[in-house]
């Protein structure tokens, strides 16, 4: 499993922007698992972890409806880094944001997926606070 470390969280006023980064280290373990999904999730106390955006090794992307048009997920494979550009932030975006990843022999149906149960590697989280 890959080790994931998020950074870039902080406090911002509504309407502002932040860019989160997730640096991956280690390896996939099985060299024949050449396909992957990576994603950003967020969670507030007392709530379930929700998918925000995901991307797969083909470059396909998926977004939660609440962030569509405001957030952009991207990756830089040379730097082993996943990004989440967050624009037009709203107070309801306040949460701890987590990076997640999973390697596959073949991409699953509907890839990229955006369910927490589909991922097996997780970062420690980075806090985002949006004030009105």
CSV table of N, CA, C and O in Angstrom, one decimal:
chain,number,residue,atom,x,y,z
A,1,UNK,N,0.8,-1.2,0.0
A,1,UNK,CA,0.0,0.0,0.0
A,1,UNK,C,0.9,1.2,0.0
A,1,UNK,O,1.9,1.3,0.6
A,2,UNK,N,0.4,2.3,-0.7
A,2,UNK,CA,1.1,3.5,-0.7
A,2,UNK,C,0.9,4.3,0.6
A,2,UNK,O,-0.2,4.2,1.2
A,3,UNK,N,1.9,5.1,1.0
A,3,UNK,CA,1.7,6.0,2.0
A,3,UNK,C,1.4,7.4,1.4
A,3,UNK,O,2.0,7.9,0.5
A,4,UNK,N,0.3,8.0,2.0
A,4,UNK,CA,-0.2,9.3,1.4
A,4,UNK,C,-0.1,10.4,2.5
A,4,UNK,O,-0.5,10.2,3.6
A,5,UNK,N,0.4,11.5,2.1
A,5,UNK,CA,0.5,12.7,3.0
A,5,UNK,C,-0.1,13.9,2.4
A,5,UNK,O,0.4,14.4,1.3
A,6,UNK,N,-1.2,14.4,3.0
A,6,UNK,CA,-1.8,15.6,2.5
A,6,UNK,C,-1.2,16.9,3.1
A,6,UNK,O,-0.7,16.9,4.2
A,7,UNK,N,-1.3,18.0,2.3
A,7,UNK,CA,-0.9,19.3,2.8
A,7,UNK,C,-1.7,20.4,2.1
A,7,UNK,O,-2.4,20.1,1.1
A,8,UNK,N,-1.7,21.6,2.5
A,8,UNK,CA,-2.3,22.7,1.8
A,8,UNK,C,-3.6,23.2,2.5
A,8,UNK,O,-4.1,24.2,2.0
A,9,UNK,N,-4.0,22.5,3.5
A,9,UNK,CA,-5.2,23.0,4.2
A,9,UNK,C,-4.9,24.3,4.9
A,9,UNK,O,-3.8,24.7,5.1
A,10,UNK,N,-6.0,24.9,5.4
A,10,UNK,CA,-5.9,26.2,6.1
A,10,UNK,C,-7.2,26.8,6.2
A,10,UNK,O,-8.3,26.2,6.0
A,11,UNK,N,-7.2,28.1,6.7
A,11,UNK,CA,-8.4,28.9,6.8
A,11,UNK,C,-8.5,29.9,5.7
A,11,UNK,O,-7.5,30.6,5.4
A,12,UNK,N,-9.7,30.1,5.2
A,12,UNK,CA,-10.0,31.0,4.1
A,12,UNK,C,-11.4,31.6,4.2
A,12,UNK,O,-12.3,30.9,4.7
A,13,UNK,N,-11.6,32.8,3.7
A,13,UNK,CA,-12.9,33.3,3.7
A,13,UNK,C,-13.7,32.8,2.5
A,13,UNK,O,-13.2,32.4,1.5
A,14,UNK,N,-15.0,32.8,2.7
A,14,UNK,CA,-15.9,32.3,1.6
A,14,UNK,C,-15.6,33.1,0.3
A,14,UNK,O,-15.3,34.3,0.3
A,15,UNK,N,-15.5,32.3,-0.8
A,15,UNK,CA,-15.2,32.8,-2.1
A,15,UNK,C,-13.7,32.7,-2.4
A,15,UNK,O,-13.3,32.9,-3.6
A,16,UNK,N,-12.9,32.3,-1.4
A,16,UNK,CA,-11.5,32.2,-1.6
A,16,UNK,C,-11.1,30.8,-2.2
A,16,UNK,O,-12.0,30.0,-2.5
A,17,UNK,N,-9.8,30.6,-2.3
A,17,UNK,CA,-9.3,29.4,-3.0
A,17,UNK,C,-8.2,28.7,-2.1
A,17,UNK,O,-7.5,29.4,-1.4
A,18,UNK,N,-8.1,27.4,-2.2
A,18,UNK,CA,-7.0,26.7,-1.7
A,18,UNK,C,-6.6,25.6,-2.6
A,18,UNK,O,-7.5,25.1,-3.4
A,19,UNK,N,-5.4,25.1,-2.6
A,19,UNK,CA,-5.0,24.0,-3.3
A,19,UNK,C,-4.4,22.9,-2.4
A,19,UNK,O,-3.4,23.2,-1.7
A,20,UNK,N,-5.0,21.8,-2.3
A,20,UNK,CA,-4.5,20.7,-1.5
A,20,UNK,C,-3.5,19.8,-2.3
A,20,UNK,O,-3.7,19.6,-3.5
A,21,UNK,N,-2.5,19.2,-1.7
A,21,UNK,CA,-1.6,18.3,-2.3
A,21,UNK,C,-1.6,17.0,-1.5
A,21,UNK,O,-1.7,17.0,-0.3
A,22,UNK,N,-1.3,15.9,-2.2
A,22,UNK,CA,-1.2,14.6,-1.6
A,22,UNK,C,0.0,14.0,-2.3
A,22,UNK,O,0.0,13.7,-3.5
A,23,UNK,N,1.1,13.7,-1.5
A,23,UNK,CA,2.3,13.1,-2.0
A,23,UNK,C,2.3,11.6,-1.6
A,23,UNK,O,2.1,11.3,-0.5
A,24,UNK,N,2.4,10.8,-2.6
A,24,UNK,CA,2.4,9.3,-2.4
A,24,UNK,C,3.9,8.8,-2.4
A,24,UNK,O,4.7,9.2,-3.2
A,25,UNK,N,4.1,7.8,-1.5
A,25,UNK,CA,5.4,7.2,-1.4
A,25,UNK,C,5.1,5.7,-1.3
A,25,UNK,O,4.0,5.2,-1.2
A,26,UNK,N,6.2,4.9,-1.3
A,26,UNK,CA,6.1,3.5,-1.3
A,26,UNK,C,5.7,2.9,-2.7
A,26,UNK,O,6.0,3.6,-3.7
A,27,UNK,N,5.1,1.8,-2.8
A,27,UNK,CA,4.8,1.2,-4.1
A,27,UNK,C,3.5,0.4,-4.0
A,27,UNK,O,3.0,0.2,-2.9
A,28,UNK,N,3.0,0.0,-5.1
A,28,UNK,CA,1.8,-0.7,-5.2
A,28,UNK,C,1.8,-2.2,-4.7
A,28,UNK,O,0.8,-2.8,-4.5
A,29,UNK,N,3.0,-2.7,-4.5
A,29,UNK,CA,3.2,-4.0,-4.0
A,29,UNK,C,3.2,-5.1,-5.1
A,29,UNK,O,4.1,-5.9,-5.1
A,30,UNK,N,2.3,-5.1,-5.9
A,30,UNK,CA,2.2,-6.1,-7.0
A,30,UNK,C,2.4,-5.3,-8.3
A,30,UNK,O,1.6,-4.5,-8.7
A,31,UNK,N,3.5,-5.7,-9.0
A,31,UNK,CA,3.8,-5.0,-10.3
A,31,UNK,C,2.8,-5.1,-11.4
A,31,UNK,O,2.8,-4.3,-12.3
A,32,UNK,N,1.9,-6.1,-11.2
A,32,UNK,CA,0.9,-6.3,-12.2
A,32,UNK,C,-0.4,-5.5,-12.0
A,32,UNK,O,-1.3,-5.5,-12.8
A,33,UNK,N,-0.4,-4.8,-10.9
A,33,UNK,CA,-1.5,-3.8,-10.6
A,33,UNK,C,-1.0,-2.5,-11.2
A,33,UNK,O,-0.3,-1.7,-10.5
A,34,UNK,N,-1.3,-2.3,-12.4
A,34,UNK,CA,-0.8,-1.1,-13.1
A,34,UNK,C,-1.8,0.0,-13.3
A,34,UNK,O,-1.5,1.1,-13.8
A,35,UNK,N,-3.0,-0.2,-12.8
A,35,UNK,CA,-4.1,0.8,-12.9
A,35,UNK,C,-4.5,1.3,-11.5
A,35,UNK,O,-4.4,0.5,-10.6
A,36,UNK,N,-4.9,2.5,-11.4
A,36,UNK,CA,-5.2,3.1,-10.1
A,36,UNK,C,-6.4,4.1,-10.2
A,36,UNK,O,-6.7,4.6,-11.2
A,37,UNK,N,-7.0,4.2,-9.0
A,37,UNK,CA,-7.9,5.3,-8.7
A,37,UNK,C,-7.3,6.1,-7.6
A,37,UNK,O,-6.8,5.5,-6.6
A,38,UNK,N,-7.4,7.4,-7.6
A,38,UNK,CA,-7.0,8.3,-6.5
A,38,UNK,C,-8.2,9.3,-6.3
A,38,UNK,O,-8.9,9.6,-7.3
A,39,UNK,N,-8.4,9.7,-5.1
A,39,UNK,CA,-9.5,10.5,-4.8
A,39,UNK,C,-9.3,11.4,-3.6
A,39,UNK,O,-8.4,11.2,-2.8
A,40,UNK,N,-10.2,12.4,-3.5
A,40,UNK,CA,-10.3,13.3,-2.3
A,40,UNK,C,-11.6,13.0,-1.6
A,40,UNK,O,-12.6,13.0,-2.3
A,41,UNK,N,-11.6,12.8,-0.3
A,41,UNK,CA,-12.8,12.7,0.5
A,41,UNK,C,-12.7,13.8,1.5
A,41,UNK,O,-11.7,14.4,1.8
A,42,UNK,N,-13.9,14.1,2.1
A,42,UNK,CA,-13.9,15.0,3.3
A,42,UNK,C,-14.9,14.5,4.3
A,42,UNK,O,-15.8,13.7,4.0
A,43,UNK,N,-14.6,14.9,5.6
A,43,UNK,CA,-15.4,14.5,6.7
A,43,UNK,C,-15.5,15.5,7.7
A,43,UNK,O,-14.5,16.2,8.1
A,44,UNK,N,-16.7,15.7,8.3
A,44,UNK,CA,-16.9,16.5,9.4
A,44,UNK,C,-17.3,15.7,10.6
A,44,UNK,O,-17.9,14.6,10.4
A,45,UNK,N,-17.1,16.1,11.9
A,45,UNK,CA,-17.5,15.3,13.0
A,45,UNK,C,-18.9,14.9,13.0
A,45,UNK,O,-19.8,15.7,12.7
A,46,UNK,N,-19.2,13.6,13.2
A,46,UNK,CA,-20.5,13.1,13.3
A,46,UNK,C,-21.1,12.7,11.9
A,46,UNK,O,-22.3,12.3,11.9
A,47,UNK,N,-20.4,13.0,10.9
A,47,UNK,CA,-20.9,12.7,9.5
A,47,UNK,C,-20.0,11.6,8.9
A,47,UNK,O,-18.9,11.4,9.2
A,48,UNK,N,-20.6,10.9,7.9
A,48,UNK,CA,-19.9,10.0,7.1
A,48,UNK,C,-18.9,10.6,6.2
A,48,UNK,O,-19.1,11.8,5.7
A,49,UNK,N,-17.8,10.0,5.9
A,49,UNK,CA,-16.9,10.5,4.9
A,49,UNK,C,-17.5,10.5,3.5
A,49,UNK,O,-18.1,9.5,3.1
A,50,UNK,N,-17.4,11.6,2.8
A,50,UNK,CA,-18.0,11.7,1.5
A,50,UNK,C,-17.0,12.0,0.4
A,50,UNK,O,-16.0,12.7,0.6
A,51,UNK,N,-17.2,11.4,-0.7
A,51,UNK,CA,-16.3,11.6,-1.9
A,51,UNK,C,-16.5,13.0,-2.4
A,51,UNK,O,-17.6,13.5,-2.6
A,52,UNK,N,-15.4,13.6,-2.8
A,52,UNK,CA,-15.3,14.9,-3.3
A,52,UNK,C,-15.0,14.8,-4.8
A,52,UNK,O,-15.7,15.4,-5.7
A,53,UNK,N,-13.9,14.2,-5.2
A,53,UNK,CA,-13.4,14.1,-6.5
A,53,UNK,C,-12.5,12.9,-6.7
A,53,UNK,O,-11.8,12.5,-5.7
A,54,UNK,N,-12.5,12.2,-7.8
A,54,UNK,CA,-11.6,11.1,-8.1
A,54,UNK,C,-11.1,11.2,-9.5
A,54,UNK,O,-11.6,11.8,-10.4
A,55,UNK,N,-10.0,10.5,-9.7
A,55,UNK,CA,-9.3,10.4,-11.0
A,55,UNK,C,-8.7,9.0,-11.1
A,55,UNK,O,-8.2,8.5,-10.1
A,56,UNK,N,-8.6,8.5,-12.3
A,56,UNK,CA,-8.0,7.2,-12.5
A,56,UNK,C,-6.8,7.3,-13.4
A,56,UNK,O,-6.4,8.4,-13.9
A,57,UNK,N,-6.1,6.2,-13.6
A,57,UNK,CA,-4.9,6.2,-14.4
A,57,UNK,C,-5.1,6.5,-15.9
A,57,UNK,O,-4.1,6.7,-16.6
A,58,UNK,N,-6.4,6.5,-16.3
A,58,UNK,CA,-6.7,6.9,-17.7
A,58,UNK,C,-6.9,8.4,-17.8
A,58,UNK,O,-7.0,9.0,-18.9
A,59,UNK,N,-6.9,9.1,-16.6
A,59,UNK,CA,-7.2,10.5,-16.6
A,59,UNK,C,-8.6,10.9,-16.5
A,59,UNK,O,-8.9,12.1,-16.6
A,60,UNK,N,-9.5,9.9,-16.4
A,60,UNK,CA,-10.9,10.2,-16.3
A,60,UNK,C,-11.2,10.8,-14.9
A,60,UNK,O,-10.5,10.4,-13.9
A,61,UNK,N,-12.2,11.7,-14.7
A,61,UNK,CA,-12.4,12.4,-13.5
A,61,UNK,C,-13.9,12.3,-13.1
A,61,UNK,O,-14.8,12.2,-14.0
A,62,UNK,N,-14.2,12.3,-11.8
A,62,UNK,CA,-15.6,12.4,-11.3
A,62,UNK,C,-15.6,13.3,-10.2
A,62,UNK,O,-14.7,13.4,-9.3
A,63,UNK,N,-16.7,14.1,-10.1
A,63,UNK,CA,-16.9,15.0,-9.0
A,63,UNK,C,-18.2,14.9,-8.3
A,63,UNK,O,-19.2,14.5,-8.9
A,64,UNK,N,-18.3,15.2,-7.0
A,64,UNK,CA,-19.5,15.3,-6.3
A,64,UNK,C,-20.3,16.5,-6.9
A,64,UNK,O,-19.7,17.5,-7.2
A,65,UNK,N,-21.6,16.4,-6.9
A,65,UNK,CA,-22.4,17.5,-7.4
A,65,UNK,C,-22.2,18.8,-6.7
A,65,UNK,O,-22.2,19.9,-7.3
A,66,UNK,N,-21.9,18.7,-5.4
A,66,UNK,CA,-21.7,19.9,-4.6
A,66,UNK,C,-20.4,20.7,-4.9
A,66,UNK,O,-20.3,21.9,-4.5
A,67,UNK,N,-19.5,20.1,-5.6
A,67,UNK,CA,-18.2,20.8,-5.9
A,67,UNK,C,-18.0,20.9,-7.4
A,67,UNK,O,-17.0,21.6,-7.8
A,68,UNK,N,-18.9,20.3,-8.2
A,68,UNK,CA,-18.8,20.4,-9.7
A,68,UNK,C,-18.7,21.9,-10.1
A,68,UNK,O,-19.5,22.7,-9.7
A,69,UNK,N,-17.7,22.2,-10.9
A,69,UNK,CA,-17.5,23.5,-11.4
A,69,UNK,C,-16.7,24.4,-10.5
A,69,UNK,O,-16.3,25.5,-11.0
A,70,UNK,N,-16.4,24.0,-9.3
A,70,UNK,CA,-15.6,24.8,-8.4
A,70,UNK,C,-14.3,24.1,-8.0
A,70,UNK,O,-13.3,24.8,-7.8
A,71,UNK,N,-14.3,22.8,-8.0
A,71,UNK,CA,-13.0,22.0,-7.6
A,71,UNK,C,-12.5,21.3,-8.9
A,71,UNK,O,-13.3,20.9,-9.7
A,72,UNK,N,-11.2,21.2,-8.9
A,72,UNK,CA,-10.5,20.4,-10.0
A,72,UNK,C,-9.5,19.5,-9.4
A,72,UNK,O,-8.6,19.9,-8.6
A,73,UNK,N,-9.6,18.2,-9.7
A,73,UNK,CA,-8.7,17.2,-9.3
A,73,UNK,C,-7.7,17.0,-10.4
A,73,UNK,O,-8.1,17.0,-11.6
A,74,UNK,N,-6.4,16.9,-10.1
A,74,UNK,CA,-5.4,16.7,-11.1
A,74,UNK,C,-4.2,15.9,-10.5
A,74,UNK,O,-4.2,15.7,-9.3
A,75,UNK,N,-3.3,15.4,-11.3
A,75,UNK,CA,-2.2,14.6,-10.8
A,75,UNK,C,-1.0,15.0,-11.6
A,75,UNK,O,-1.0,15.3,-12.8
A,76,UNK,N,0.2,14.8,-10.9
A,76,UNK,CA,1.5,15.0,-11.6
A,76,UNK,C,2.2,13.7,-11.3
A,76,UNK,O,2.8,13.6,-10.2
A,77,UNK,N,2.2,12.8,-12.2
A,77,UNK,CA,2.8,11.5,-11.9
A,77,UNK,C,4.3,11.6,-11.7
A,77,UNK,O,4.9,10.8,-11.0
A,78,UNK,N,5.0,12.5,-12.4
A,78,UNK,CA,6.4,12.7,-12.2
A,78,UNK,C,6.8,13.0,-10.7
A,78,UNK,O,7.9,12.7,-10.3
A,79,UNK,N,5.9,13.7,-10.1
A,79,UNK,CA,6.1,14.1,-8.7
A,79,UNK,C,5.3,13.2,-7.7
A,79,UNK,O,5.4,13.5,-6.5
A,80,UNK,N,4.6,12.2,-8.2
A,80,UNK,CA,3.8,11.3,-7.4
A,80,UNK,C,2.9,12.1,-6.5
A,80,UNK,O,2.7,11.8,-5.3
A,81,UNK,N,2.2,13.1,-7.1
A,81,UNK,CA,1.4,14.0,-6.3
A,81,UNK,C,0.0,14.2,-6.9
A,81,UNK,O,-0.1,14.3,-8.2
A,82,UNK,N,-1.0,14.2,-6.1
A,82,UNK,CA,-2.3,14.5,-6.4
A,82,UNK,C,-2.7,15.8,-5.9
A,82,UNK,O,-2.3,16.2,-4.8
A,83,UNK,N,-3.5,16.6,-6.6
A,83,UNK,CA,-3.9,17.9,-6.3
A,83,UNK,C,-5.4,18.0,-6.2
A,83,UNK,O,-6.1,17.4,-7.0
A,84,UNK,N,-5.9,19.0,-5.4
A,84,UNK,CA,-7.3,19.4,-5.5
A,84,UNK,C,-7.3,20.9,-5.4
A,84,UNK,O,-7.0,21.5,-4.3
A,85,UNK,N,-7.6,21.5,-6.5
A,85,UNK,CA,-7.8,23.0,-6.6
A,85,UNK,C,-9.2,23.3,-6.2
A,85,UNK,O,-10.1,22.9,-6.9
A,86,UNK,N,-9.4,24.1,-5.2
A,86,UNK,CA,-10.7,24.4,-4.6
A,86,UNK,C,-10.9,25.9,-4.8
A,86,UNK,O,-10.2,26.7,-4.2
A,87,UNK,N,-11.9,26.3,-5.6
A,87,UNK,CA,-12.2,27.7,-5.9
A,87,UNK,C,-13.6,28.0,-5.4
A,87,UNK,O,-14.4,27.1,-5.2
A,88,UNK,N,-13.9,29.2,-5.2
A,88,UNK,CA,-15.3,29.7,-4.8
A,88,UNK,C,-15.7,28.9,-3.5
A,88,UNK,O,-16.8,28.4,-3.5
A,89,UNK,N,-14.8,28.8,-2.6
A,89,UNK,CA,-15.1,28.0,-1.4
A,89,UNK,C,-16.3,28.6,-0.6
A,89,UNK,O,-16.5,29.8,-0.5
A,90,UNK,N,-17.0,27.7,0.0
A,90,UNK,CA,-18.2,28.0,0.8
A,90,UNK,C,-18.0,27.4,2.2
A,90,UNK,O,-17.3,26.5,2.4
A,91,UNK,N,-18.7,28.0,3.2
A,91,UNK,CA,-18.6,27.5,4.6
A,91,UNK,C,-18.9,26.0,4.7
A,91,UNK,O,-18.3,25.3,5.5
A,92,UNK,N,-19.8,25.5,3.9
A,92,UNK,CA,-20.2,24.1,3.9
A,92,UNK,C,-19.0,23.2,3.4
A,92,UNK,O,-19.1,22.0,3.5
A,93,UNK,N,-18.0,23.8,2.8
A,93,UNK,CA,-16.8,23.0,2.4
A,93,UNK,C,-15.9,22.7,3.6
A,93,UNK,O,-14.9,22.0,3.4
A,94,UNK,N,-16.2,23.3,4.7
A,94,UNK,CA,-15.3,23.1,5.9
A,94,UNK,C,-15.4,21.6,6.3
A,94,UNK,O,-16.4,21.0,6.5
A,95,UNK,N,-14.2,21.0,6.4
A,95,UNK,CA,-14.1,19.6,6.7
A,95,UNK,C,-12.6,19.3,6.8
A,95,UNK,O,-11.7,20.1,6.5
A,96,UNK,N,-12.3,18.0,7.2
A,96,UNK,CA,-11.0,17.5,7.1
A,96,UNK,C,-11.0,16.7,5.8
A,96,UNK,O,-11.8,15.9,5.5
A,97,UNK,N,-10.0,17.0,4.9
A,97,UNK,CA,-9.9,16.4,3.6
A,97,UNK,C,-8.9,15.3,3.6
A,97,UNK,O,-7.7,15.5,4.1
A,98,UNK,N,-9.2,14.2,3.0
A,98,UNK,CA,-8.3,13.0,3.0
A,98,UNK,C,-8.1,12.6,1.5
A,98,UNK,O,-8.9,12.7,0.7
A,99,UNK,N,-6.8,12.2,1.3
A,99,UNK,CA,-6.4,11.6,0.0
A,99,UNK,C,-6.6,10.1,0.1
A,99,UNK,O,-6.3,9.5,1.2
A,100,UNK,N,-7.0,9.5,-0.9
A,100,UNK,CA,-7.1,8.0,-0.9
A,100,UNK,C,-6.7,7.4,-2.3
A,100,UNK,O,-6.7,8.1,-3.3
A,101,UNK,N,-6.2,6.2,-2.2
A,101,UNK,CA,-5.7,5.5,-3.4
A,101,UNK,C,-6.0,4.0,-3.4
A,101,UNK,O,-6.1,3.4,-2.3
A,102,UNK,N,-6.0,3.4,-4.6
A,102,UNK,CA,-6.1,2.0,-4.7
A,102,UNK,C,-5.6,1.6,-6.1
A,102,UNK,O,-5.9,2.2,-7.1
A,103,UNK,N,-4.8,0.5,-6.1
A,103,UNK,CA,-4.2,0.0,-7.3
A,103,UNK,C,-5.1,-1.2,-7.8
A,103,UNK,O,-5.6,-1.9,-6.9
A,104,UNK,N,-5.2,-1.4,-9.1
A,104,UNK,CA,-6.0,-2.5,-9.6
A,104,UNK,C,-5.3,-3.2,-10.7
A,104,UNK,O,-4.4,-2.6,-11.4
A,105,UNK,N,-5.6,-4.5,-11.0
A,105,UNK,CA,-5.2,-5.2,-12.2
A,105,UNK,C,-5.9,-4.6,-13.4
A,105,UNK,O,-5.3,-4.5,-14.5
A,106,UNK,N,-7.1,-4.2,-13.2
A,106,UNK,CA,-7.9,-3.6,-14.2
A,106,UNK,C,-8.8,-2.6,-13.6
A,106,UNK,O,-9.3,-2.8,-12.4
A,107,UNK,N,-9.1,-1.5,-14.2
A,107,UNK,CA,-10.0,-0.5,-13.6
A,107,UNK,C,-11.4,-1.1,-13.4
A,107,UNK,O,-11.9,-1.8,-14.3
A,108,UNK,N,-12.0,-0.8,-12.3
A,108,UNK,CA,-13.4,-1.3,-12.0
A,108,UNK,C,-14.4,-0.6,-12.9
A,108,UNK,O,-14.2,0.5,-13.5
A,109,UNK,N,-15.6,-1.2,-12.9
A,109,UNK,CA,-16.7,-0.7,-13.7
A,109,UNK,C,-17.0,0.7,-13.1
A,109,UNK,O,-17.1,0.9,-11.9
A,110,UNK,N,-17.2,1.7,-13.9
A,110,UNK,CA,-17.6,3.0,-13.5
A,110,UNK,C,-16.4,3.8,-13.0
A,110,UNK,O,-16.6,4.9,-12.5
A,111,UNK,N,-15.2,3.4,-13.3
A,111,UNK,CA,-14.0,4.1,-12.9
A,111,UNK,C,-14.0,5.5,-13.5
A,111,UNK,O,-14.3,5.7,-14.6
A,112,UNK,N,-13.5,6.5,-12.7
A,112,UNK,CA,-13.1,6.5,-11.3
A,112,UNK,C,-14.2,6.4,-10.3
A,112,UNK,O,-15.3,7.1,-10.5
A,113,UNK,N,-14.0,5.6,-9.3
A,113,UNK,CA,-15.0,5.4,-8.3
A,113,UNK,C,-14.9,6.6,-7.3
A,113,UNK,O,-13.9,7.3,-7.2
A,114,UNK,N,-16.0,6.7,-6.5
A,114,UNK,CA,-16.0,7.8,-5.5
A,114,UNK,C,-16.7,7.3,-4.2
A,114,UNK,O,-17.5,8.1,-3.6
A,115,UNK,N,-16.4,6.1,-3.8
A,115,UNK,CA,-16.9,5.6,-2.6
A,115,UNK,C,-15.8,5.2,-1.6
A,115,UNK,O,-14.8,4.6,-2.1
A,116,UNK,N,-15.9,5.6,-0.4
A,116,UNK,CA,-14.8,5.3,0.6
A,116,UNK,C,-14.4,3.9,0.7
A,116,UNK,O,-13.2,3.5,0.9
A,117,UNK,N,-15.4,3.0,0.5
A,117,UNK,CA,-15.1,1.5,0.7
A,117,UNK,C,-14.3,1.0,-0.5
A,117,UNK,O,-13.8,-0.1,-0.4
A,118,UNK,N,-14.1,1.7,-1.6
A,118,UNK,CA,-13.4,1.3,-2.7
A,118,UNK,C,-11.9,1.5,-2.6
A,118,UNK,O,-11.1,1.0,-3.4
A,119,UNK,N,-11.5,2.2,-1.6
A,119,UNK,CA,-10.1,2.6,-1.4
A,119,UNK,C,-9.5,1.9,-0.2
A,119,UNK,O,-10.1,1.7,0.8
A,120,UNK,N,-8.2,1.6,-0.3
A,120,UNK,CA,-7.5,1.0,0.8
A,120,UNK,C,-6.3,1.7,1.3
A,120,UNK,O,-5.6,1.2,2.3
A,121,UNK,N,-5.9,2.8,0.8
A,121,UNK,CA,-4.8,3.6,1.2
A,121,UNK,C,-5.3,5.0,1.5
A,121,UNK,O,-6.0,5.6,0.7
A,122,UNK,N,-4.9,5.5,2.7
A,122,UNK,CA,-5.5,6.8,3.1
A,122,UNK,C,-4.4,7.7,3.8
A,122,UNK,O,-3.5,7.2,4.5
A,123,UNK,N,-4.5,9.0,3.5
A,123,UNK,CA,-3.7,9.9,4.2
A,123,UNK,C,-4.2,10.3,5.6
A,123,UNK,O,-5.3,9.8,6.0
A,124,UNK,N,-3.5,11.1,6.3
A,124,UNK,CA,-3.9,11.5,7.7
A,124,UNK,C,-4.9,12.6,7.7
A,124,UNK,O,-5.5,12.8,8.8
A,125,UNK,N,-5.1,13.3,6.7
A,125,UNK,CA,-6.1,14.4,6.6
A,125,UNK,C,-5.5,15.8,6.8
A,125,UNK,O,-4.5,15.9,7.4
A,126,UNK,N,-6.1,16.7,6.1
A,126,UNK,CA,-5.7,18.1,6.3
A,126,UNK,C,-7.0,19.0,6.5
A,126,UNK,O,-7.9,18.8,5.7
A,127,UNK,N,-6.9,19.9,7.4
A,127,UNK,CA,-8.1,20.6,7.8
A,127,UNK,C,-8.3,21.8,6.9
A,127,UNK,O,-7.4,22.6,6.5
A,128,UNK,N,-9.6,22.0,6.4
A,128,UNK,CA,-10.0,23.2,5.6
A,128,UNK,C,-11.1,23.9,6.4
A,128,UNK,O,-12.1,23.2,6.7
A,129,UNK,N,-11.0,25.2,6.6
A,129,UNK,CA,-12.0,25.9,7.3
A,129,UNK,C,-12.3,27.1,6.5
A,129,UNK,O,-11.5,27.9,6.1
A,130,UNK,N,-13.6,27.3,6.1
A,130,UNK,CA,-14.1,28.3,5.3
A,130,UNK,C,-15.0,29.2,6.1
A,130,UNK,O,-16.0,28.7,6.6
A,131,UNK,N,-14.7,30.4,6.3
A,131,UNK,CA,-15.5,31.4,7.1
A,131,UNK,C,-16.3,32.3,6.3
A,131,UNK,O,-15.9,32.7,5.2
A,132,UNK,N,-17.5,32.6,6.8
A,132,UNK,CA,-18.4,33.5,6.1
A,132,UNK,C,-18.2,34.9,6.5
A,132,UNK,O,-18.6,35.9,5.8
